[in-house]
GROMACS .gro file of C-alpha atoms in nm:
model
  512
    1MET     CA    1  -0.930  38.485   1.409
    2SER     CA    2  -0.743  38.260   1.651
    3ALA     CA    3  -0.651  38.344   2.010
    4HIS     CA    4  -0.410  38.193   2.259
    5ARG     CA    5  -0.432  38.259   2.635
    6ARG     CA    6  -0.135  38.224   2.871
    7GLY     CA    7  -0.154  37.890   3.051
    8ALA     CA    8  -0.387  37.732   2.796
    9GLU     CA    9  -0.302  37.422   2.588
   10PRO     CA   10  -0.033  37.492   2.328
   11VAL     CA   11  -0.162  37.608   1.994
   12HIS     CA   12   0.023  37.453   1.700
   13ARG     CA   13  -0.010  37.683   1.401
   14ALA     CA   14   0.215  37.747   1.107
   15PHE     CA   15   0.296  38.080   0.955
   16ILE     CA   16   0.517  38.242   0.696
   17CYS     CA   17   0.749  38.515   0.815
   18PRO     CA   18   0.683  38.800   0.572
   19ASN     CA   19   0.989  39.005   0.662
   20LEU     CA   20   1.236  38.746   0.526
   21LYS     CA   21   1.361  38.735   0.167
   22ARG     CA   22   1.273  38.368   0.151
   23ALA     CA   23   0.949  38.246   0.300
   24ARG     CA   24   1.035  38.019   0.589
   25ILE     CA   25   0.803  37.770   0.752
   26ALA     CA   26   0.779  37.794   1.129
   27ILE     CA   27   0.550  37.687   1.409
   28LEU     CA   28   0.395  37.868   1.703
   29THR     CA   29   0.394  37.660   2.022
   30ASN     CA   30   0.349  37.846   2.354
   31HIS     CA   31   0.464  38.165   2.181
   32ARG     CA   32   0.787  38.003   2.058
   33LEU     CA   33   0.914  37.946   1.708
   34GLY     CA   34   1.017  37.598   1.599
   35ASN     CA   35   1.050  37.375   1.294
   36ILE     CA   36   0.756  37.215   1.119
   37THR     CA   37   0.668  36.995   0.826
   38LEU     CA   38   0.320  37.061   0.693
   39THR     CA   39   0.045  36.843   0.557
   40ARG     CA   40  -0.137  36.927   0.238
   41ASP     CA   41  -0.383  37.217   0.288
   42GLU     CA   42  -0.248  37.295   0.638
   43PRO     CA   43  -0.362  37.654   0.715
   44PHE     CA   44  -0.095  37.912   0.786
   45LEU     CA   45  -0.107  38.186   1.045
   46TYR     CA   46   0.006  38.503   0.877
   47PRO     CA   47   0.126  38.773   1.120
   48ARG     CA   48   0.037  39.128   1.051
   49PRO     CA   49   0.339  39.355   1.004
   50GLY     CA   50   0.503  39.460   1.327
   51GLN     CA   51   0.347  39.186   1.537
   52MET     CA   52   0.635  38.933   1.534
   53THR     CA   53   0.887  38.945   1.817
   54GLY     CA   54   1.221  38.773   1.859
   55HIS     CA   55   1.064  38.505   2.079
   56GLY     CA   56   0.733  38.449   1.921
   57LEU     CA   57   0.411  38.592   1.787
   58ASN     CA   58   0.095  38.710   1.949
   59ALA     CA   59  -0.147  38.471   1.785
   60SER     CA   60  -0.444  38.694   1.861
   61VAL     CA   61  -0.340  38.929   1.586
   62ALA     CA   62  -0.278  38.663   1.327
   63ILE     CA   63  -0.523  38.554   1.061
   64HIS     CA   64  -0.569  38.218   0.885
   65PHE     CA   65  -0.550  38.156   0.515
   66PRO     CA   66  -0.532  37.819   0.333
   67ILE     CA   67  -0.233  37.730   0.117
   68HIS     CA   68  -0.180  37.428  -0.108
   69LEU     CA   69   0.169  37.281  -0.085
   70SER     CA   70   0.347  37.077  -0.353
   71ILE     CA   71   0.424  36.801  -0.102
   72HIS     CA   72   0.297  36.468  -0.227
   73GLN     CA   73   0.292  36.289   0.106
   74ALA     CA   74   0.131  36.390   0.430
   75LEU     CA   75   0.395  36.478   0.687
   76PRO     CA   76   0.326  36.507   1.060
   77ILE     CA   77   0.340  36.832   1.249
   78MET     CA   78   0.652  36.878   1.462
   79SER     CA   79   0.875  36.637   1.267
   80THR     CA   80   1.217  36.781   1.198
   81ARG     CA   81   1.360  36.841   0.854
   82SER     CA   82   1.599  36.551   0.916
   83ASP     CA   83   1.305  36.321   0.996
   84THR     CA   84   1.131  36.429   0.678
   85LEU     CA   85   1.444  36.372   0.472
   86HIS     CA   86   1.494  36.026   0.621
   87ARG     CA   87   1.132  35.939   0.552
   88LEU     CA   88   1.165  36.030   0.185
   89LEU     CA   89   1.496  35.848   0.141
   90ARG     CA   90   1.354  35.529   0.291
   91GLN     CA   91   1.150  35.503  -0.028
   92GLY     CA   92   1.467  35.480  -0.239
   93PRO     CA   93   1.746  35.692  -0.389
   94VAL     CA   94   1.651  36.041  -0.510
   95THR     CA   95   1.818  36.340  -0.673
   96VAL     CA   96   1.857  36.683  -0.514
   97ARG     CA   97   1.602  36.819  -0.760
   98GLN     CA   98   1.347  36.562  -0.646
   99LEU     CA   99   1.411  36.657  -0.283
  100VAL     CA  100   1.368  37.025  -0.366
  101GLU     CA  101   1.032  36.951  -0.529
  102LYS     CA  102   0.907  36.722  -0.253
  103LEU     CA  103   1.024  36.933   0.041
  104GLY     CA  104   0.948  37.271  -0.110
  105ILE     CA  105   1.282  37.417  -0.003
  106SER     CA  106   1.582  37.553  -0.190
  107GLN     CA  107   1.869  37.347  -0.327
  108PRO     CA  108   2.123  37.497  -0.082
  109THR     CA  109   1.891  37.409   0.205
  110VAL     CA  110   1.861  37.052   0.077
  111SER     CA  111   2.239  37.027   0.051
  112ARG     CA  112   2.280  37.148   0.409
  113ALA     CA  113   2.019  36.900   0.529
  114LEU     CA  114   2.196  36.613   0.354
  115THR     CA  115   2.529  36.715   0.505
  116ALA     CA  116   2.374  36.736   0.851
  117CYS     CA  117   2.267  36.371   0.828
  118GLY     CA  118   2.631  36.261   0.825
  119ASP     CA  119   2.733  35.918   0.698
  120ASP     CA  120   2.372  35.797   0.691
  121ILE     CA  121   2.351  35.961   0.349
  122ILE     CA  122   2.517  35.766   0.067
  123ARG     CA  123   2.603  35.943  -0.256
  124ILE     CA  124   2.554  35.753  -0.583
  125GLY     CA  125   2.679  35.836  -0.932
  126CYS     CA  126   2.838  36.158  -1.054
  127GLY     CA  127   2.754  36.482  -1.232
  128ARG     CA  128   2.389  36.547  -1.305
  129ALA     CA  129   2.308  36.183  -1.236
  130ILE     CA  130   2.401  36.206  -0.866
  131GLN     CA  131   2.147  36.049  -0.633
  132TYR     CA  132   2.134  36.013  -0.257
  133ALA     CA  133   2.035  35.704  -0.061
  134LEU     CA  134   1.983  35.632   0.307
  135ARG     CA  135   2.199  35.374   0.480
  136ASP     CA  136   1.993  35.084   0.620
  137SER     CA  137   2.155  34.989   0.950
  138THR     CA  138   1.871  34.752   1.044
  139ARG     CA  139   2.006  34.463   0.834
  140GLY     CA  140   2.275  34.355   1.077
  141PHE     CA  141   2.569  34.537   0.916
  142LYS     CA  142   2.637  34.897   0.821
  143CYS     CA  143   2.913  34.828   0.572
  144ALA     CA  144   3.079  34.520   0.424
  145PRO     CA  145   3.434  34.567   0.293
  146ILE     CA  146   3.490  34.386  -0.037
  147TYR     CA  147   3.829  34.240  -0.123
  148ARG     CA  148   3.955  34.093  -0.450
  149VAL     CA  149   4.213  33.813  -0.458
  150THR     CA  150   4.450  33.837  -0.754
  151ASP     CA  151   4.573  33.542  -0.958
  152THR     CA  152   4.893  33.555  -0.752
  153GLY     CA  153   4.708  33.532  -0.420
  154LYS     CA  154   4.739  33.900  -0.320
  155ILE     CA  155   4.450  34.099  -0.171
  156LYS     CA  156   4.320  34.420  -0.329
  157PRO     CA  157   4.043  34.631  -0.166
  158PRO     CA  158   3.795  34.734  -0.440
  159GLY     CA  159   3.562  34.912  -0.198
  160ASN     CA  160   3.271  34.879   0.043
  161LEU     CA  161   2.920  34.739   0.005
  162ILE     CA  162   2.658  34.940   0.193
  163PRO     CA  163   2.294  34.837   0.251
  164VAL     CA  164   2.051  35.116   0.165
  165TYR     CA  165   1.676  35.161   0.182
  166PRO     CA  166   1.445  35.011   0.081
  167ASP     CA  167   1.614  34.683  -0.025
  168GLY     CA  168   1.922  34.766  -0.227
  169PHE     CA  169   2.296  34.810  -0.195
  170VAL     CA  170   2.554  35.069  -0.293
  171MET     CA  171   2.907  34.972  -0.390
  172GLN     CA  172   3.150  35.247  -0.293
  173PRO     CA  173   3.475  35.178  -0.480
  174THR     CA  174   3.809  35.293  -0.347
  175ASP     CA  175   3.861  35.470  -0.679
  176GLY     CA  176   3.561  35.541  -0.896
  177VAL     CA  177   3.191  35.618  -0.888
  178SER     CA  178   2.949  35.457  -0.642
  179GLN     CA  179   2.686  35.235  -0.801
  180HIS     CA  180   2.343  35.134  -0.673
  181SER     CA  181   2.166  34.803  -0.724
  182ASP     CA  182   1.810  34.716  -0.625
  183ALA     CA  183   1.920  34.368  -0.514
  184ILE     CA  184   2.243  34.185  -0.440
  185PRO     CA  185   2.500  34.306  -0.698
  186TRP     CA  186   2.525  34.077  -1.000
  187TRP     CA  187   2.895  34.018  -0.940
  188LEU     CA  188   2.811  33.861  -0.601
  189PHE     CA  189   2.516  33.658  -0.729
  190ASP     CA  190   2.706  33.333  -0.785
  191MET     CA  191   2.857  33.340  -0.435
  192ARG     CA  192   2.520  33.276  -0.273
  193PRO     CA  193   2.483  32.926  -0.122
  194GLN     CA  194   2.303  32.714  -0.382
  195GLY     CA  195   2.255  32.359  -0.501
  196TYR     CA  196   2.390  32.059  -0.312
  197LEU     CA  197   2.670  32.250  -0.137
  198GLY     CA  198   2.438  32.538  -0.051
  199ARG     CA  199   2.188  32.309   0.120
  200ALA     CA  200   2.467  32.133   0.306
  201TYR     CA  201   2.599  32.468   0.426
  202ALA     CA  202   2.253  32.585   0.533
  203SER     CA  203   2.184  32.265   0.727
  204ALA     CA  204   2.506  32.321   0.923
  205TYR     CA  205   2.492  32.697   0.986
  206ALA     CA  206   2.136  32.826   0.936
  207ASP     CA  207   2.045  32.799   1.305
  208THR     CA  208   2.356  32.987   1.410
  209LEU     CA  209   2.282  33.262   1.160
  210GLY     CA  210   1.912  33.268   1.246
  211LEU     CA  211   1.814  33.183   0.888
  212PRO     CA  212   1.580  32.927   0.724
  213THR     CA  213   1.735  32.587   0.659
  214ASN     CA  214   1.648  32.617   0.289
  215PRO     CA  215   1.891  32.868   0.130
  216ASP     CA  216   1.648  32.923  -0.158
  217LYS     CA  217   1.435  33.117   0.093
  218TRP     CA  218   1.715  33.353   0.194
  219ASP     CA  219   1.681  33.714   0.091
  220ASP     CA  220   1.976  33.918  -0.031
  221THR     CA  221   2.065  34.046   0.315
  222SER     CA  222   2.070  33.689   0.448
  223VAL     CA  223   2.312  33.593   0.171
  224ILE     CA  224   2.547  33.878   0.264
  225ARG     CA  225   2.529  33.779   0.631
  226ALA     CA  226   2.628  33.422   0.539
  227LEU     CA  227   2.918  33.548   0.329
  228LEU     CA  228   3.030  33.774   0.614
  229ALA     CA  229   3.035  33.471   0.843
  230HIS     CA  230   3.188  33.206   0.612
  231GLY     CA  231   3.290  33.365   0.283
  232HIS     CA  232   3.666  33.316   0.263
  233ASP     CA  233   3.656  33.020   0.020
  234ALA     CA  234   3.358  33.100  -0.202
  235ILE     CA  235   3.349  33.061  -0.577
  236GLY     CA  236   3.530  33.335  -0.769
  237ASN     CA  237   3.784  33.583  -0.640
  238LEU     CA  238   3.595  33.804  -0.395
  239LEU     CA  239   3.596  33.817  -0.016
  240VAL     CA  240   3.310  33.983   0.174
  241GLY     CA  241   3.395  34.136   0.510
  242GLU     CA  242   3.691  34.156   0.746
  243ARG     CA  243   3.646  33.802   0.875
  244ALA     CA  244   3.674  33.656   0.525
  245ARG     CA  245   3.985  33.866   0.466
  246ASP     CA  246   4.144  33.756   0.794
  247ASN     CA  247   4.060  33.390   0.731
  248PHE     CA  248   4.211  33.406   0.384
  249VAL     CA  249   4.529  33.569   0.513
  250ALA     CA  250   4.558  33.306   0.787
  251MET     CA  251   4.498  33.009   0.555
  252PRO     CA  252   4.796  32.776   0.528
  253GLU     CA  253   4.904  32.677   0.180
  254PRO     CA  254   4.701  32.370   0.078
  255VAL     CA  255   4.858  32.025   0.089
  256PRO     CA  256   4.764  31.777  -0.186
  257ALA     CA  257   4.514  31.518  -0.063
  258GLU     CA  258   4.562  31.144  -0.094
  259ARG     CA  259   4.257  31.070  -0.306
  260GLU     CA  260   4.188  30.712  -0.193
  261THR     CA  261   4.153  30.808   0.172
  262ALA     CA  262   4.056  31.174   0.144
  263PHE     CA  263   3.779  31.154  -0.116
  264PRO     CA  264   3.547  30.917   0.077
  265ARG     CA  265   3.606  31.120   0.395
  266LEU     CA  266   3.538  31.451   0.220
  267ALA     CA  267   3.223  31.306   0.063
  268ARG     CA  268   3.091  31.214   0.408
  269ALA     CA  269   3.177  31.560   0.541
  270ALA     CA  270   3.012  31.735   0.246
  271GLY     CA  271   2.690  31.549   0.314
  272THR     CA  272   2.674  31.695   0.665
  273GLY     CA  273   2.779  32.048   0.567
  274GLU     CA  274   3.109  32.028   0.752
  275LEU     CA  275   3.314  32.115   0.442
  276PRO     CA  276   3.092  32.334   0.224
  277GLY     CA  277   3.387  32.473   0.031
  278SER     CA  278   3.276  32.702  -0.248
  279SER     CA  279   2.917  32.782  -0.334
  280ALA     CA  280   2.937  32.603  -0.669
  281GLY     CA  281   2.581  32.526  -0.776
  282GLY     CA  282   2.428  32.210  -0.913
  283GLU     CA  283   2.238  31.925  -0.756
  284GLN     CA  284   2.499  31.652  -0.803
  285PRO     CA  285   2.677  31.576  -0.471
  286LYS     CA  286   3.020  31.737  -0.472
  287PHE     CA  287   3.300  31.882  -0.264
  288CYS     CA  288   3.609  32.095  -0.321
  289ALA     CA  289   3.960  31.961  -0.270
  290TYR     CA  290   4.325  32.022  -0.344
  291THR     CA  291   4.515  31.742  -0.517
  292ALA     CA  292   4.843  31.704  -0.701
  293ARG     CA  293   4.666  31.870  -0.997
  294GLY     CA  294   4.569  32.177  -0.793
  295HIS     CA  295   4.226  32.296  -0.681
  296VAL     CA  296   3.949  32.065  -0.804
  297LEU     CA  297   3.575  32.014  -0.779
  298VAL     CA  298   3.487  31.652  -0.711
  299LYS     CA  299   3.148  31.500  -0.791
  300PHE     CA  300   3.064  31.171  -0.626
  301THR     CA  301   2.796  30.904  -0.605
  302ALA     CA  302   2.631  30.758  -0.298
  303VAL     CA  303   2.786  30.466  -0.111
  304SER     CA  304   2.469  30.260  -0.147
  305ASP     CA  305   2.465  30.001  -0.426
  306ASN     CA  306   2.128  30.026  -0.602
  307PRO     CA  307   2.000  30.100  -0.956
  308VAL     CA  308   1.989  30.477  -0.895
  309SER     CA  309   2.347  30.492  -0.765
  310GLU     CA  310   2.457  30.266  -1.049
  311ARG     CA  311   2.302  30.501  -1.305
  312TRP     CA  312   2.477  30.801  -1.152
  313ARG     CA  313   2.809  30.614  -1.162
  314ASP     CA  314   2.753  30.560  -1.534
  315LEU     CA  315   2.662  30.925  -1.586
  316LEU     CA  316   2.974  31.050  -1.406
  317LEU     CA  317   3.181  30.834  -1.639
  318ALA     CA  318   2.986  30.972  -1.936
  319GLU     CA  319   3.051  31.328  -1.815
  320HIS     CA  320   3.421  31.249  -1.787
  321LEU     CA  321   3.428  31.132  -2.150
  322ALA     CA  322   3.215  31.423  -2.276
  323LEU     CA  323   3.445  31.679  -2.113
  324LYS     CA  324   3.747  31.491  -2.247
  325ALA     CA  325   3.606  31.530  -2.600
  326LEU     CA  326   3.577  31.904  -2.532
  327GLY     CA  327   3.936  31.933  -2.412
  328VAL     CA  328   3.875  31.946  -2.035
  329GLU     CA  329   4.118  31.719  -1.850
  330THR     CA  330   3.910  31.544  -1.585
  331GLN     CA  331   3.986  31.223  -1.397
  332ILE     CA  332   3.763  30.941  -1.272
  333PHE     CA  333   3.827  30.728  -0.960
  334ASP     CA  334   3.646  30.432  -0.805
  335PHE     CA  335   3.690  30.376  -0.432
  336ASP     CA  336   3.481  30.095  -0.284
  337HIS     CA  337   3.126  30.145  -0.417
  338GLN     CA  338   3.170  30.519  -0.487
  339ARG     CA  339   3.273  30.688  -0.808
  340PHE     CA  340   3.448  31.027  -0.804
  341LEU     CA  341   3.483  31.269  -1.095
  342GLU     CA  342   3.766  31.520  -1.045
  343ILE     CA  343   3.730  31.845  -1.242
  344PRO     CA  344   3.987  32.128  -1.242
  345ARG     CA  345   3.858  32.453  -1.091
  346PHE     CA  346   3.889  32.738  -1.337
  347ASP     CA  347   3.845  33.004  -1.065
  348ARG     CA  348   4.167  32.902  -0.888
  349VAL     CA  349   4.528  32.969  -0.990
  350GLY     CA  350   4.804  32.784  -0.809
  351PRO     CA  351   4.778  32.735  -0.432
  352LEU     CA  352   4.625  33.075  -0.344
  353GLY     CA  353   4.548  33.267  -0.664
  354ARG     CA  354   4.192  33.325  -0.783
  355LYS     CA  355   3.995  33.445  -1.086
  356ALA     CA  356   3.658  33.609  -1.119
  357VAL     CA  357   3.382  33.380  -1.243
  358ILE     CA  358   3.032  33.490  -1.344
  359SER     CA  359   2.757  33.259  -1.459
  360LEU     CA  360   2.545  33.322  -1.765
  361ARG     CA  361   2.252  33.343  -1.523
  362ALA     CA  362   2.406  33.643  -1.344
  363LEU     CA  363   2.505  33.821  -1.667
  364ASP     CA  364   2.164  33.759  -1.821
  365ALA     CA  365   1.983  33.896  -1.516
  366GLU     CA  366   2.191  34.215  -1.518
  367PHE     CA  367   2.241  34.291  -1.888
  368VAL     CA  368   1.992  34.096  -2.101
  369GLY     CA  369   1.688  33.961  -1.919
  370GLY     CA  370   1.638  33.680  -2.169
  371GLY     CA  371   1.529  33.429  -1.908
  372SER     CA  372   1.466  33.094  -2.073
  373ALA     CA  373   1.641  33.172  -2.403
  374SER     CA  374   1.913  32.933  -2.523
  375TRP     CA  375   2.283  32.978  -2.453
  376PRO     CA  376   2.362  33.100  -2.807
  377ALA     CA  377   2.081  33.357  -2.804
  378LEU     CA  378   2.182  33.501  -2.467
  379VAL     CA  379   2.556  33.505  -2.536
  380THR     CA  380   2.504  33.675  -2.873
  381ARG     CA  381   2.324  33.958  -2.695
  382LEU     CA  382   2.601  33.978  -2.435
  383VAL     CA  383   2.854  34.009  -2.717
  384ASP     CA  384   2.647  34.294  -2.861
  385GLU     CA  385   2.658  34.461  -2.518
  386LYS     CA  386   3.037  34.408  -2.510
  387CYS     CA  387   3.001  34.219  -2.182
  388VAL     CA  388   3.177  33.908  -2.316
  389THR     CA  389   3.441  33.848  -2.582
  390PRO     CA  390   3.325  33.801  -2.944
  391ASP     CA  391   3.447  33.440  -2.967
  392ALA     CA  392   3.215  33.346  -2.680
  393ALA     CA  393   2.919  33.344  -2.919
  394TRP     CA  394   3.070  33.076  -3.143
  395ARG     CA  395   3.207  32.866  -2.857
  396SER     CA  396   2.884  32.871  -2.654
  397ALA     CA  397   2.687  32.772  -2.965
  398LEU     CA  398   2.922  32.477  -3.017
  399LEU     CA  399   2.879  32.360  -2.656
  400TRP     CA  400   2.503  32.395  -2.684
  401ALA     CA  401   2.487  32.203  -3.013
  402PHE     CA  402   2.712  31.930  -2.872
  403GLY     CA  403   2.488  31.904  -2.568
  404ARG     CA  404   2.183  31.865  -2.790
  405LEU     CA  405   2.349  31.584  -2.984
  406ILE     CA  406   2.446  31.382  -2.674
  407GLY     CA  407   2.112  31.415  -2.496
  408ASN     CA  408   2.199  31.687  -2.244
  409THR     CA  409   1.859  31.809  -2.130
  410ASP     CA  410   1.994  32.033  -1.851
  411MET     CA  411   2.157  32.330  -2.024
  412HIS     CA  412   2.022  32.609  -1.804
  413THR     CA  413   2.200  32.943  -1.753
  414GLY     CA  414   2.377  32.823  -1.439
  415ASN     CA  415   2.569  32.564  -1.642
  416LEU     CA  416   2.767  32.813  -1.851
  417SER     CA  417   3.012  33.060  -1.699
  418PHE     CA  418   3.265  33.328  -1.784
  419ILE     CA  419   3.599  33.421  -1.631
  420SER     CA  420   3.818  33.729  -1.623
  421HIS     CA  421   4.195  33.727  -1.654
  422HIS     CA  422   4.199  34.089  -1.542
  423HIS     CA  423   3.976  34.319  -1.339
  424GLY     CA  424   3.647  34.365  -1.525
  425GLY     CA  425   3.506  34.269  -1.864
  426PRO     CA  426   3.467  34.173  -2.134
  427TYR     CA  427   3.461  33.823  -1.990
  428GLU     CA  428   3.587  33.508  -2.159
  429LEU     CA  429   3.393  33.184  -2.181
  430ALA     CA  430   3.504  32.942  -1.910
  431PRO     CA  431   3.590  32.577  -1.978
  432ALA     CA  432   3.291  32.346  -2.017
  433TYR     CA  433   3.132  32.174  -1.718
  434ASP     CA  434   2.815  31.979  -1.639
  435ILE     CA  435   2.802  31.843  -1.996
  436LEU     CA  436   2.657  31.490  -1.999
  437PRO     CA  437   2.354  31.296  -2.134
  438MET     CA  438   2.114  31.407  -1.860
  439GLY     CA  439   1.827  31.256  -2.058
  440PHE     CA  440   1.927  30.927  -1.892
  441ALA     CA  441   1.933  31.069  -1.536
  442PRO     CA  442   1.711  30.905  -1.273
  443LYS     CA  443   1.379  31.080  -1.217
  444THR     CA  444   1.269  31.187  -0.870
  445SER     CA  445   1.029  30.892  -0.877
  446GLY     CA  446   1.322  30.655  -0.927
  447ASP     CA  447   1.231  30.579  -1.289
  448MET     CA  448   1.515  30.582  -1.542
  449ALA     CA  449   1.486  30.646  -1.914
  450SER     CA  450   1.689  30.457  -2.172
  451THR     CA  451   1.571  30.652  -2.479
  452LEU     CA  452   1.622  31.005  -2.611
  453ARG     CA  453   1.393  31.234  -2.805
  454PRO     CA  454   1.521  31.336  -3.151
  455ALA     CA  455   1.746  31.642  -3.143
  456SER     CA  456   1.608  31.954  -3.308
  457LEU     CA  457   1.840  32.168  -3.522
  458PRO     CA  458   1.743  32.534  -3.466
  459GLU     CA  459   1.825  32.765  -3.755
  460ASN     CA  460   2.006  33.017  -3.534
  461ILE     CA  461   2.297  32.770  -3.520
  462ASP     CA  462   2.518  32.780  -3.830
  463ALA     CA  463   2.567  32.462  -4.032
  464ASP     CA  464   2.943  32.475  -3.966
  465ILE     CA  465   2.879  32.462  -3.592
  466TRP     CA  466   2.645  32.164  -3.630
  467HIS     CA  467   2.907  31.977  -3.832
  468GLU     CA  468   3.178  32.042  -3.572
  469ALA     CA  469   2.945  31.950  -3.287
  470LEU     CA  470   2.858  31.626  -3.469
  471ALA     CA  471   3.226  31.535  -3.502
  472LEU     CA  472   3.273  31.587  -3.127
  473ALA     CA  473   2.959  31.385  -3.047
  474GLN     CA  474   3.089  31.096  -3.258
  475ILE     CA  475   3.423  31.107  -3.072
  476PHE     CA  476   3.230  31.099  -2.744
  477LEU     CA  477   3.022  30.802  -2.859
  478GLU     CA  478   3.332  30.611  -2.965
  479GLU     CA  479   3.494  30.672  -2.624
  480ILE     CA  480   3.181  30.540  -2.452
  481ARG     CA  481   3.169  30.228  -2.666
  482ARG     CA  482   3.536  30.153  -2.599
  483SER     CA  483   3.508  30.189  -2.220
  484ASP     CA  484   3.463  29.877  -2.007
  485ARG     CA  485   3.364  30.070  -1.691
  486PHE     CA  486   2.994  30.116  -1.771
  487SER     CA  487   2.741  29.887  -1.607
  488ALA     CA  488   2.546  29.631  -1.806
  489SER     CA  489   2.226  29.825  -1.736
  490PHE     CA  490   2.365  30.124  -1.927
  491ALA     CA  491   2.393  29.927  -2.254
  492PRO     CA  492   2.043  30.031  -2.377
  493CYS     CA  493   2.138  30.394  -2.312
  494ILE     CA  494   2.453  30.359  -2.522
  495GLU     CA  495   2.250  30.212  -2.805
  496ALA     CA  496   1.992  30.491  -2.775
  497LEU     CA  497   2.273  30.747  -2.784
  498ARG     CA  498   2.416  30.588  -3.101
  499HIS     CA  499   2.076  30.601  -3.271
  500HIS     CA  500   2.024  30.961  -3.152
  501ILE     CA  501   2.356  31.079  -3.301
  502ASP     CA  502   2.315  30.881  -3.625
  503GLU     CA  503   1.968  31.022  -3.681
  504ALA     CA  504   2.093  31.377  -3.622
  505ALA     CA  505   2.387  31.318  -3.860
  506VAL     CA  506   2.147  31.245  -4.147
  507ARG     CA  507   1.970  31.579  -4.098
  508ILE     CA  508   2.292  31.775  -4.039
  509ALA     CA  509   2.423  31.647  -4.374
  510ARG     CA  510   2.132  31.826  -4.543
  511LEU     CA  511   2.239  32.161  -4.399
  512GLY     CA  512   2.525  32.176  -4.649
   0.00000   0.00000   0.00000
């Protein structure tokens, strides 16, 4: 038995009201009824018939009995149903059925509780797959509007990006079904500050944003905060937040730059983070510009005249000739002691139009998970998933084989991308970029190689592709040998490249 005297300390006991059709959990505190959430094995007070009043229960006539609840987590006495619901949703999205099982209440009661929480509850999916998530307002923003820029420079509002517990995001489209991701959505992945431009941006703005100076240490929320602050000219065709939208709308139409004066100035500014431009990755120093040819990405060498800078000048010229062999119209300029490689941007159309661009790294992470597999292997799986167009398999294999034959040792998944000429997939392979004999690149120690390891010929590449790649490699070699803009120190590299291609040609001939 348990007794409660008037004026004594409140007695907190739970009971089940027996005269209701559905057993309801309540609490006795100073003879008043209230809400409760019980721990496992919490004893109930069970009133004898006729002893419950409209205001409370005489605890002296109640008896204890133990009951085992199907609640998996201990919940504190006196927390409200809303508190309990929030606590469960902080662990991640759940279905109504899961909430019914964990809370031990009916589905209609769960639905009412979700509705009572207002816009803190985010609905995901449709039909039987519907889940509910809890908005995470502690990350510095409750909602980030997403805008898409068309190829004619017009803005379309696809929807809103909402941070939810514990670490993910929900994309609420203006027309369609909301989708949840455990991390930053894959279609925003390439917009994160990265490489040379990303570090330059971080050095300029990290303190203002309250973030580490190394962008590689930024979490997903930090990336979104950076895009909300300075995301109007990022790679691709998306804008994150109202500020990015307003800045894009207010942008004047670009005026073509005078290369000879503008390029050295823009190179200096890029080094200090003053003109981060897009978030295009890669470690080679670069900046974005607008010239008579349209929007371009410009790689450049250092002003200093030393063996390392000289090697990079030679490699930029080699990249120019490699891309020329592949049909990409680049241009090379020498101003003072700097060399500039101008590459057309394939995510820009005219003065203001844009296209979506997604790297192989982003597509692999979302749809394949192949990690360190080669371009052909990953793209073949993406074709099977209908994420990219069928011809992308053949074209990516050709680029990869060509890279092998010219000594390109840096063909990671960030160096192959896809574009969309419409909203959504399947995506088409983008023009080639970052194709050059990186086997000759200066090491971090300052050492420079002038030899190449023999190229292997994996069997997953068809003989026809190897033969076509060989023809392109021989065109590239001939262009290099005819150029008079390479330094004398690059001559051993040219000879090594000739031997490398000739040796591969002998083995390719045996493939039939």
